[in-house]
JSON list of C-alpha atoms in Angstrom, two decimals:
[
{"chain": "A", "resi": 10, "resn": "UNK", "atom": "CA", "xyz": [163.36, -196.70, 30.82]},
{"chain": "A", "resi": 11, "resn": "UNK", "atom": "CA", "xyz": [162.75, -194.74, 27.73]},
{"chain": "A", "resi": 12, "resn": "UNK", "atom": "CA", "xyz": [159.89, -192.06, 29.65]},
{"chain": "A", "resi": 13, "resn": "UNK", "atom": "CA", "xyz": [157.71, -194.25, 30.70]},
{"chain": "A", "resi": 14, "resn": "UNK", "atom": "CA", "xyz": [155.64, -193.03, 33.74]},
{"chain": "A", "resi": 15, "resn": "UNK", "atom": "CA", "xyz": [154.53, -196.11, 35.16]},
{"chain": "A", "resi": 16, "resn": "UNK", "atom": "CA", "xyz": [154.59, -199.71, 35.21]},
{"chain": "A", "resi": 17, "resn": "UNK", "atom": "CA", "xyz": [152.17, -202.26, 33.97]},
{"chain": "A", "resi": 18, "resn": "UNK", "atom": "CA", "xyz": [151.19, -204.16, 30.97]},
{"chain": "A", "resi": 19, "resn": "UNK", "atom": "CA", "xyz": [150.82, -202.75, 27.11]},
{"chain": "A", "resi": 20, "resn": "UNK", "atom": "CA", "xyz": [147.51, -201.71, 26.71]},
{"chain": "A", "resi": 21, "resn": "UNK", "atom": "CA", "xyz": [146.87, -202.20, 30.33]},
{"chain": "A", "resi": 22, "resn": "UNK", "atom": "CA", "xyz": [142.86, -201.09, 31.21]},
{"chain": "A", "resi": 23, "resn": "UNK", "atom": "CA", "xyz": [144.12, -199.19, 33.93]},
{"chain": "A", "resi": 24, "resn": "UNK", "atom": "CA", "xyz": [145.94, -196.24, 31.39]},
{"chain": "A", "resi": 25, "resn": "UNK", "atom": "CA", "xyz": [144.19, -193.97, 29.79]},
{"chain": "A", "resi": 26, "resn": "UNK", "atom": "CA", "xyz": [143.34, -194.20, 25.58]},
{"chain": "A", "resi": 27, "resn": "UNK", "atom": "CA", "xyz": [145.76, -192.05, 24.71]},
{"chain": "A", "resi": 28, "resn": "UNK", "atom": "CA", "xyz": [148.46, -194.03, 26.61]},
{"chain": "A", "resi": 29, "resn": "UNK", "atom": "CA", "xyz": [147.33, -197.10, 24.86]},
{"chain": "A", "resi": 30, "resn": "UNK", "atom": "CA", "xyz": [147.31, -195.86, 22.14]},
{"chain": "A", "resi": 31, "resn": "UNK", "atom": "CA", "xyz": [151.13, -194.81, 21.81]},
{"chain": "A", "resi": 32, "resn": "UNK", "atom": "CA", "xyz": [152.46, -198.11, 23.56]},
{"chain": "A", "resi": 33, "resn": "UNK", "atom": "CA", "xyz": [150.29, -199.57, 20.19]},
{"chain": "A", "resi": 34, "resn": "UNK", "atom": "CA", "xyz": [152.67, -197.14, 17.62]},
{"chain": "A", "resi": 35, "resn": "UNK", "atom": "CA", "xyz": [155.42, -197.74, 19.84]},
{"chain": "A", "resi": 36, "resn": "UNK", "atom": "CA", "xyz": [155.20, -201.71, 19.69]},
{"chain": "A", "resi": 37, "resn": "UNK", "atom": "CA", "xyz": [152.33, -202.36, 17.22]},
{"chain": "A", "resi": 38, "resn": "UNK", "atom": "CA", "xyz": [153.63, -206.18, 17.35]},
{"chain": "A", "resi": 39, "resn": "UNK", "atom": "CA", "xyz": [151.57, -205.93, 20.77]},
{"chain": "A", "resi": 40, "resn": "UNK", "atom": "CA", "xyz": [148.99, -204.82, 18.96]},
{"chain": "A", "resi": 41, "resn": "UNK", "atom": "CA", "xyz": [149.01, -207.37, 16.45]},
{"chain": "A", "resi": 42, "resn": "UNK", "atom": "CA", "xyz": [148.75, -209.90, 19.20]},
{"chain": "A", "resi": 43, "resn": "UNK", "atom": "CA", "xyz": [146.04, -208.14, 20.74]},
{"chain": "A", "resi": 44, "resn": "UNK", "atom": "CA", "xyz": [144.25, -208.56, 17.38]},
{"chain": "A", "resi": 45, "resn": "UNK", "atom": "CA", "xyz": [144.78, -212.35, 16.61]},
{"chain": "A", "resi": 46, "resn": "UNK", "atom": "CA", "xyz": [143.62, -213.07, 20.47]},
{"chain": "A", "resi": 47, "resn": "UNK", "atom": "CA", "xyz": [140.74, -211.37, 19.86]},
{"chain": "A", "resi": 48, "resn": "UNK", "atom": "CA", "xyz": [140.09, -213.17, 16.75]},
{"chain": "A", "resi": 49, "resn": "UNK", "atom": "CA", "xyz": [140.58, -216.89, 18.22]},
{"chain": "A", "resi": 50, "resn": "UNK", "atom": "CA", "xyz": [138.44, -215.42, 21.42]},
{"chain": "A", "resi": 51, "resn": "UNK", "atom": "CA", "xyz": [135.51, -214.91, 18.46]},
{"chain": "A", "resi": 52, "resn": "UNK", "atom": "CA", "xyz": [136.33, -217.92, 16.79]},
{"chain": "A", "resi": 53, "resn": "UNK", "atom": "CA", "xyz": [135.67, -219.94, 19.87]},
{"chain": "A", "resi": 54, "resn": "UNK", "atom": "CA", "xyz": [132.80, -218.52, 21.19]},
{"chain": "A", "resi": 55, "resn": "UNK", "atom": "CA", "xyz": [130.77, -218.98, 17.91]},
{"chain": "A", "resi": 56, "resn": "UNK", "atom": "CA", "xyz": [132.50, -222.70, 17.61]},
{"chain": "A", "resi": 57, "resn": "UNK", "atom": "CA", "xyz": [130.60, -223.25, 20.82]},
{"chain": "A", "resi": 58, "resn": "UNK", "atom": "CA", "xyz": [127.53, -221.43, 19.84]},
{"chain": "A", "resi": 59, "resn": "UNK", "atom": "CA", "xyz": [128.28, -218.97, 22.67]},
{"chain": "A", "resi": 60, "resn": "UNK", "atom": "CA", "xyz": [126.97, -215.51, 21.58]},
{"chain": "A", "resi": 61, "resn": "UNK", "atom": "CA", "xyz": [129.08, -212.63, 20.22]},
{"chain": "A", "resi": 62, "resn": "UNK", "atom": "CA", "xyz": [128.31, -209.21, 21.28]},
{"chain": "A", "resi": 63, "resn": "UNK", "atom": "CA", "xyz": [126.51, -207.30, 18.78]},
{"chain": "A", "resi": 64, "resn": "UNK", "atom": "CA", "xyz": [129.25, -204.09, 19.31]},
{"chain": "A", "resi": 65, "resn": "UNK", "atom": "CA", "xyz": [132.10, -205.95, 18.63]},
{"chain": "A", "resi": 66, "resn": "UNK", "atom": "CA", "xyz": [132.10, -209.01, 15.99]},
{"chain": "A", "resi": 67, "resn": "UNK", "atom": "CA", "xyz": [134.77, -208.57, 14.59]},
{"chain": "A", "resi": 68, "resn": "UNK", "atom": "CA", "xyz": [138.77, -208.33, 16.12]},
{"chain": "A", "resi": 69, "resn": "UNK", "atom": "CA", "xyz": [139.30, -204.84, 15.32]},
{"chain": "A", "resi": 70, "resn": "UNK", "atom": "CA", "xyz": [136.24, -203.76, 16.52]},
{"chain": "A", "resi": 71, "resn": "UNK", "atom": "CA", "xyz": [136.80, -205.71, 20.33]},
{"chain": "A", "resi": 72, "resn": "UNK", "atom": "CA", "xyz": [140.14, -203.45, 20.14]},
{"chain": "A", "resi": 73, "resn": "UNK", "atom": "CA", "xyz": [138.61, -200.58, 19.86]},
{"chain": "A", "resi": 74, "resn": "UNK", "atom": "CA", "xyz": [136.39, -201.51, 22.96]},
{"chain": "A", "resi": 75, "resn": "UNK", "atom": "CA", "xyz": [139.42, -202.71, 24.68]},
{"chain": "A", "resi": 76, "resn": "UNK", "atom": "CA", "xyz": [140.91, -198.93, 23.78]},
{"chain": "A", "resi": 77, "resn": "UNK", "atom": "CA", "xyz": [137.68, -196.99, 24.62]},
{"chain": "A", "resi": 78, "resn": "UNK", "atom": "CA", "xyz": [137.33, -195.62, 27.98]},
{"chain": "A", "resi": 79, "resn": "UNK", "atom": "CA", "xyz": [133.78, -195.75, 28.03]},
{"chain": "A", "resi": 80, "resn": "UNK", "atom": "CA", "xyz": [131.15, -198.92, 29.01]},
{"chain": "A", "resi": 81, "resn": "UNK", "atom": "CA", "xyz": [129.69, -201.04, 26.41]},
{"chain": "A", "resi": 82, "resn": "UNK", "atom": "CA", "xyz": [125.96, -199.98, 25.54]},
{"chain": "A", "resi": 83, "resn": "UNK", "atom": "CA", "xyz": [124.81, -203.70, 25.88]},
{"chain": "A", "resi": 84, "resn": "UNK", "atom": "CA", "xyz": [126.49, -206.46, 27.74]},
{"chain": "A", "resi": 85, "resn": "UNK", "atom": "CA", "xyz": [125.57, -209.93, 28.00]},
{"chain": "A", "resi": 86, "resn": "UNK", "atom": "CA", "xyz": [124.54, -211.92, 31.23]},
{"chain": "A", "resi": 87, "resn": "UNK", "atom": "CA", "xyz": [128.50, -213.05, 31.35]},
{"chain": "A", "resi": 88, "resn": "UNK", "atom": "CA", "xyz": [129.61, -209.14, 31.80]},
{"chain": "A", "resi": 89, "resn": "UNK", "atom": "CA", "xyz": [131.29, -208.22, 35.32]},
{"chain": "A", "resi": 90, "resn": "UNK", "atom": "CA", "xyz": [131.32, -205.18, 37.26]},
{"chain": "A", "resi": 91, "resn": "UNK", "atom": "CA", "xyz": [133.16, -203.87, 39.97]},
{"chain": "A", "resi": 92, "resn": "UNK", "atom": "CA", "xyz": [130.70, -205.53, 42.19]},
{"chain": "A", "resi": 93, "resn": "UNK", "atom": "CA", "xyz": [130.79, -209.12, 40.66]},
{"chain": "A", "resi": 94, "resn": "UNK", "atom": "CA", "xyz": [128.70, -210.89, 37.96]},
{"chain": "A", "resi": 95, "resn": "UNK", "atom": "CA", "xyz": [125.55, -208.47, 37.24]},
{"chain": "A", "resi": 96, "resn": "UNK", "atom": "CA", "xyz": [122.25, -209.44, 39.65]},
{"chain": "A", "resi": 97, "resn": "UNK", "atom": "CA", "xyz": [120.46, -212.50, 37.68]},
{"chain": "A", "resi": 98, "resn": "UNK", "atom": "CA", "xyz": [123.64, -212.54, 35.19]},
{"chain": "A", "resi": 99, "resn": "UNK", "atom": "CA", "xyz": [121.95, -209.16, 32.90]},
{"chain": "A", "resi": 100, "resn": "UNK", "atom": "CA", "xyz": [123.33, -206.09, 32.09]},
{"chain": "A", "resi": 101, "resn": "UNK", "atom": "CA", "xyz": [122.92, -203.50, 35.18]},
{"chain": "A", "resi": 102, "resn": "UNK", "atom": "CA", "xyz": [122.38, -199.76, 34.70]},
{"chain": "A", "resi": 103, "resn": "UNK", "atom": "CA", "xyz": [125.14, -197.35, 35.36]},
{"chain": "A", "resi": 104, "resn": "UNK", "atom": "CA", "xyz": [127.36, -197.42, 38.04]},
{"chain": "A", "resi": 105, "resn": "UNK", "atom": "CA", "xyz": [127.23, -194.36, 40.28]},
{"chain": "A", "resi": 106, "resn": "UNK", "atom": "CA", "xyz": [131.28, -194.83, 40.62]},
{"chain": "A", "resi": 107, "resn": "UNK", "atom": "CA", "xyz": [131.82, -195.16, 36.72]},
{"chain": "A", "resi": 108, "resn": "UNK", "atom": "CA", "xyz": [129.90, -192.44, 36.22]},
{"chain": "A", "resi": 109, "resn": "UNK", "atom": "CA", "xyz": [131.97, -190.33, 38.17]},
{"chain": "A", "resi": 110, "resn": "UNK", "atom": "CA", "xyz": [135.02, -191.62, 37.26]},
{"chain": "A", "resi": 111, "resn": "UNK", "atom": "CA", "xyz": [133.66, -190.91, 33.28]},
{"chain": "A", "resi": 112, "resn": "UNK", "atom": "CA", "xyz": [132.97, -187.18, 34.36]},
{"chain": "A", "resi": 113, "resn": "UNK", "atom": "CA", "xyz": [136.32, -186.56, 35.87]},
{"chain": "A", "resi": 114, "resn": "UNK", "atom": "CA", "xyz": [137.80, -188.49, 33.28]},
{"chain": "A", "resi": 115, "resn": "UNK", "atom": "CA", "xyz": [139.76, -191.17, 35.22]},
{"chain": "A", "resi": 116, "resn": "UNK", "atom": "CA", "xyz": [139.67, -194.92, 36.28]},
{"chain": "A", "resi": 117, "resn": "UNK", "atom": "CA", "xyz": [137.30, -196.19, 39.06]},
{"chain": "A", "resi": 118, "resn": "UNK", "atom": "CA", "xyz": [141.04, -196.82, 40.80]},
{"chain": "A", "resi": 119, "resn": "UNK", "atom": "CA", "xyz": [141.78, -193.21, 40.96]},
{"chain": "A", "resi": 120, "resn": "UNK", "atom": "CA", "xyz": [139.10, -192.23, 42.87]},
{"chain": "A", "resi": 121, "resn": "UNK", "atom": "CA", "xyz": [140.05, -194.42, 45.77]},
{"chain": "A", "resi": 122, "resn": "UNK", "atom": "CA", "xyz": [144.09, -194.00, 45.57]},
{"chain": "A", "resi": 123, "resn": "UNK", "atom": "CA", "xyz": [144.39, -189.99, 44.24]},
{"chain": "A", "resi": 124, "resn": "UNK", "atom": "CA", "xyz": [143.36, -187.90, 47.36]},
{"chain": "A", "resi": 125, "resn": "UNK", "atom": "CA", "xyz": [142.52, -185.21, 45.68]},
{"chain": "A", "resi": 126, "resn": "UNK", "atom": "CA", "xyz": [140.37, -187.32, 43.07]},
{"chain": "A", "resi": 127, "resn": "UNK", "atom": "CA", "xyz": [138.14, -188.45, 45.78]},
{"chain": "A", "resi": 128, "resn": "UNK", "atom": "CA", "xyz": [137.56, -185.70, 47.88]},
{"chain": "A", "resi": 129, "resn": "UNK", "atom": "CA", "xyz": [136.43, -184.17, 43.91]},
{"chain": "A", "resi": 130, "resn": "UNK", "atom": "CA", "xyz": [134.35, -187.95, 44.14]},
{"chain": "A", "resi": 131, "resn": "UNK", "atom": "CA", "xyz": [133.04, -186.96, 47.08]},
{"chain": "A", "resi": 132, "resn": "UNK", "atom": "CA", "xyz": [132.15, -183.44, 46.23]},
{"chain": "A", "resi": 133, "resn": "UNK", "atom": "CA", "xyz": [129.96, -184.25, 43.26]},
{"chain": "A", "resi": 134, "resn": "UNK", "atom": "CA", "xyz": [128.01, -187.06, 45.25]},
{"chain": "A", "resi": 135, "resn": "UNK", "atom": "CA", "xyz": [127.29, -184.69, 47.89]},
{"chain": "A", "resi": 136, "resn": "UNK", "atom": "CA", "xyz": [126.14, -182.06, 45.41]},
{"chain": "A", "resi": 137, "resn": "UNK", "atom": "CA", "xyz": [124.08, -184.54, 43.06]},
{"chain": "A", "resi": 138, "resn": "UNK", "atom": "CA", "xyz": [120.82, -183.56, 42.49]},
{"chain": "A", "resi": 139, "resn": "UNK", "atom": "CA", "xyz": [119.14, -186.75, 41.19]},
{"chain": "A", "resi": 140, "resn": "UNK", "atom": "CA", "xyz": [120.32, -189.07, 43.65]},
{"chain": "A", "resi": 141, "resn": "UNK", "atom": "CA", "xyz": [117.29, -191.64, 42.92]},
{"chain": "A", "resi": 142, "resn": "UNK", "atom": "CA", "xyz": [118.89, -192.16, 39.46]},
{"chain": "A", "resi": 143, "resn": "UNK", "atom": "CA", "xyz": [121.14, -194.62, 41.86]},
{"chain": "A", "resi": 144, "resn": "UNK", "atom": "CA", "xyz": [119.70, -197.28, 44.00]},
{"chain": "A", "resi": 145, "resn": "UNK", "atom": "CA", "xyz": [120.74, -196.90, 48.01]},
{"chain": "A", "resi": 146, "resn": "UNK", "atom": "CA", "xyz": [123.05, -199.89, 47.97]},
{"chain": "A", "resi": 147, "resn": "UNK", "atom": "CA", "xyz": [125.45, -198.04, 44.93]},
{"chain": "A", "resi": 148, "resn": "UNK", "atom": "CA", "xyz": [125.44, -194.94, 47.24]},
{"chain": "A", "resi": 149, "resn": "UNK", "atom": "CA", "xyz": [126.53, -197.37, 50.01]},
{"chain": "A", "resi": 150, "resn": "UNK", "atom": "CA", "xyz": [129.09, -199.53, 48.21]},
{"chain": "A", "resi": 151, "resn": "UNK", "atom": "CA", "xyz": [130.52, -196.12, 46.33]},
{"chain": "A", "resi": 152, "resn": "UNK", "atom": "CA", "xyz": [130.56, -194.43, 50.15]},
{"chain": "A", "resi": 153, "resn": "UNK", "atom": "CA", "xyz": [132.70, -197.53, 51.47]},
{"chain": "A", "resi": 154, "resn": "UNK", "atom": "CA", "xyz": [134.72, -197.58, 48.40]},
{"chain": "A", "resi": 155, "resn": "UNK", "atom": "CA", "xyz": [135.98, -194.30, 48.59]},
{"chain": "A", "resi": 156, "resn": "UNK", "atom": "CA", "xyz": [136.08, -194.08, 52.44]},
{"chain": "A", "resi": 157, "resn": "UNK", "atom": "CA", "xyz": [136.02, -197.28, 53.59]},
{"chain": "A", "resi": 158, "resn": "UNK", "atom": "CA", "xyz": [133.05, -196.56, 56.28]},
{"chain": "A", "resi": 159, "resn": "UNK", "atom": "CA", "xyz": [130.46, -199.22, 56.48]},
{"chain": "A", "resi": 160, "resn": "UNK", "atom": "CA", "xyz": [127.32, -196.89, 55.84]},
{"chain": "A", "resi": 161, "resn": "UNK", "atom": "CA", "xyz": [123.39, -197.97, 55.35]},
{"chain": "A", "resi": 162, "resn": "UNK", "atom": "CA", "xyz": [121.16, -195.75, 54.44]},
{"chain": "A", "resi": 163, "resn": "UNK", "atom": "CA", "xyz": [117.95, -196.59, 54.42]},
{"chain": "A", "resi": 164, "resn": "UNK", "atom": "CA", "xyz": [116.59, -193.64, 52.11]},
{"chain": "A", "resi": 165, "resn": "UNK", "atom": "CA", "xyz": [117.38, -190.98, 50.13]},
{"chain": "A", "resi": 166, "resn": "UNK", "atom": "CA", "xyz": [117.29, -188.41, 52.94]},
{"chain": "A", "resi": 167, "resn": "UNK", "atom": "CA", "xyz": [120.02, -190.19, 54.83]},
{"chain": "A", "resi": 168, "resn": "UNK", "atom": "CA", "xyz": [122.55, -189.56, 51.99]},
{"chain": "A", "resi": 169, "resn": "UNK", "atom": "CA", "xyz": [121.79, -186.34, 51.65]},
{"chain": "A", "resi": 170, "resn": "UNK", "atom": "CA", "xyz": [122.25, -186.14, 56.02]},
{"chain": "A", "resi": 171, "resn": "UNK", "atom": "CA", "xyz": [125.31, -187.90, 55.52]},
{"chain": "A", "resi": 172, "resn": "UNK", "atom": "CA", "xyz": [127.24, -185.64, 53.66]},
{"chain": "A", "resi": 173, "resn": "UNK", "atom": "CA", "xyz": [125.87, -182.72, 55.07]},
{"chain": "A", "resi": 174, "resn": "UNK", "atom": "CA", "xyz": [128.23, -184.16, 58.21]},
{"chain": "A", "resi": 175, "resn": "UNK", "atom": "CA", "xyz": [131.03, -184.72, 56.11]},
{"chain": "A", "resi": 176, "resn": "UNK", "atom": "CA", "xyz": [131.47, -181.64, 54.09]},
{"chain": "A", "resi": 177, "resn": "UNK", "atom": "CA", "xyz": [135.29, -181.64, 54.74]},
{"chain": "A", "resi": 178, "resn": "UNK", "atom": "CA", "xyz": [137.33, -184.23, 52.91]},
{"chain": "A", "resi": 179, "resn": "UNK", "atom": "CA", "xyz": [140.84, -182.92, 54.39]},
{"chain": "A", "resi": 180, "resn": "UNK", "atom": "CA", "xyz": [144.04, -184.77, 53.22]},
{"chain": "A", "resi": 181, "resn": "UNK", "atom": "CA", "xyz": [144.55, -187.03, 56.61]},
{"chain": "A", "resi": 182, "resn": "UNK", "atom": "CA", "xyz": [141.16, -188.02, 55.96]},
{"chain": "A", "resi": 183, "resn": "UNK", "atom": "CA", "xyz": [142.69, -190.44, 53.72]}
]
């Protein structure tokens, strides 16, 4: 239908910017929608006293969050990761996975599904430098994420051990 590449919703999360951006020209009653939903989402929360983000009070501004590919600066305690609800409901520092996925410019999903997108995952962890930036149990949940191995690593020294065992990331890896 009409070269499209994939399935899914307009303005789905999981596209890139640039794809959501043309479904918006293409059907900008979506967009529209988007808008007004935003704007009763806003109207509500301050109705019930909730707090608004300071990023995005207004609807067109929550757009352009939904449309940017990058995280918030500030979240409240209601934000979610990957992981679940934030530890005691506050913002949490970078993820070691989003920040990978931000430097090859992809979605968290494509490191796990695109071979060739996680063995390039895998190559940067191995070759990170500042691998305290990250506390152990990111390096553990991003290991298991990408490979599905159940790993623990007690310190910094075991990562670093690890994937100096696992410098290969062939194809039927995966």
């Amino acid at each position: 239908m009409r070269d499209l590449t994939r399935l899914g919703c307009i303005g789905c999360p999981m596209a890139r910017r640039a794809g959501r951006e043309q479904e918006f020209r293409r059907w900008p009653k979506f967009k529209a929608q988007y808008l007004r939903t935003f704007g009763h989402m806003l109207e509500d929360r301050r109705a019930l006293g909730l707090p608004v983000l300071e990023f995005a009070s207004t609807p067109e501004q929550w757009f352009e969050w939904w449309l940017n590919d990058k995280a918030a600066d500030k979240a409240d305690g209601n934000q979610l990761t990957l992981w679940g609800y934030a530890e005691d409901r506050t913002a949490q520092p970078a993820r070691l996975l989003d920040d990978i996925a931000w430097e090859l410019g992809v979605n968290i999903s494509d490191l796990r599904l695109v071979p060739e997108t996680k063995r390039q995952a895998l190559d940067i962890m191995r070759h990170m430098r500042e691998r305290e930036r990250y506390p152990l149990h990111m390096w553990e949940e991003a290991v298991c994420y990408l490979t599905g191995e159940k790993v623990q690593f007690g310190d910094y020294g075991k990562i670093e051990a690890y994937f100096i065992g696992n410098t290969n990331y062939a194809a039927d890896q995966f």
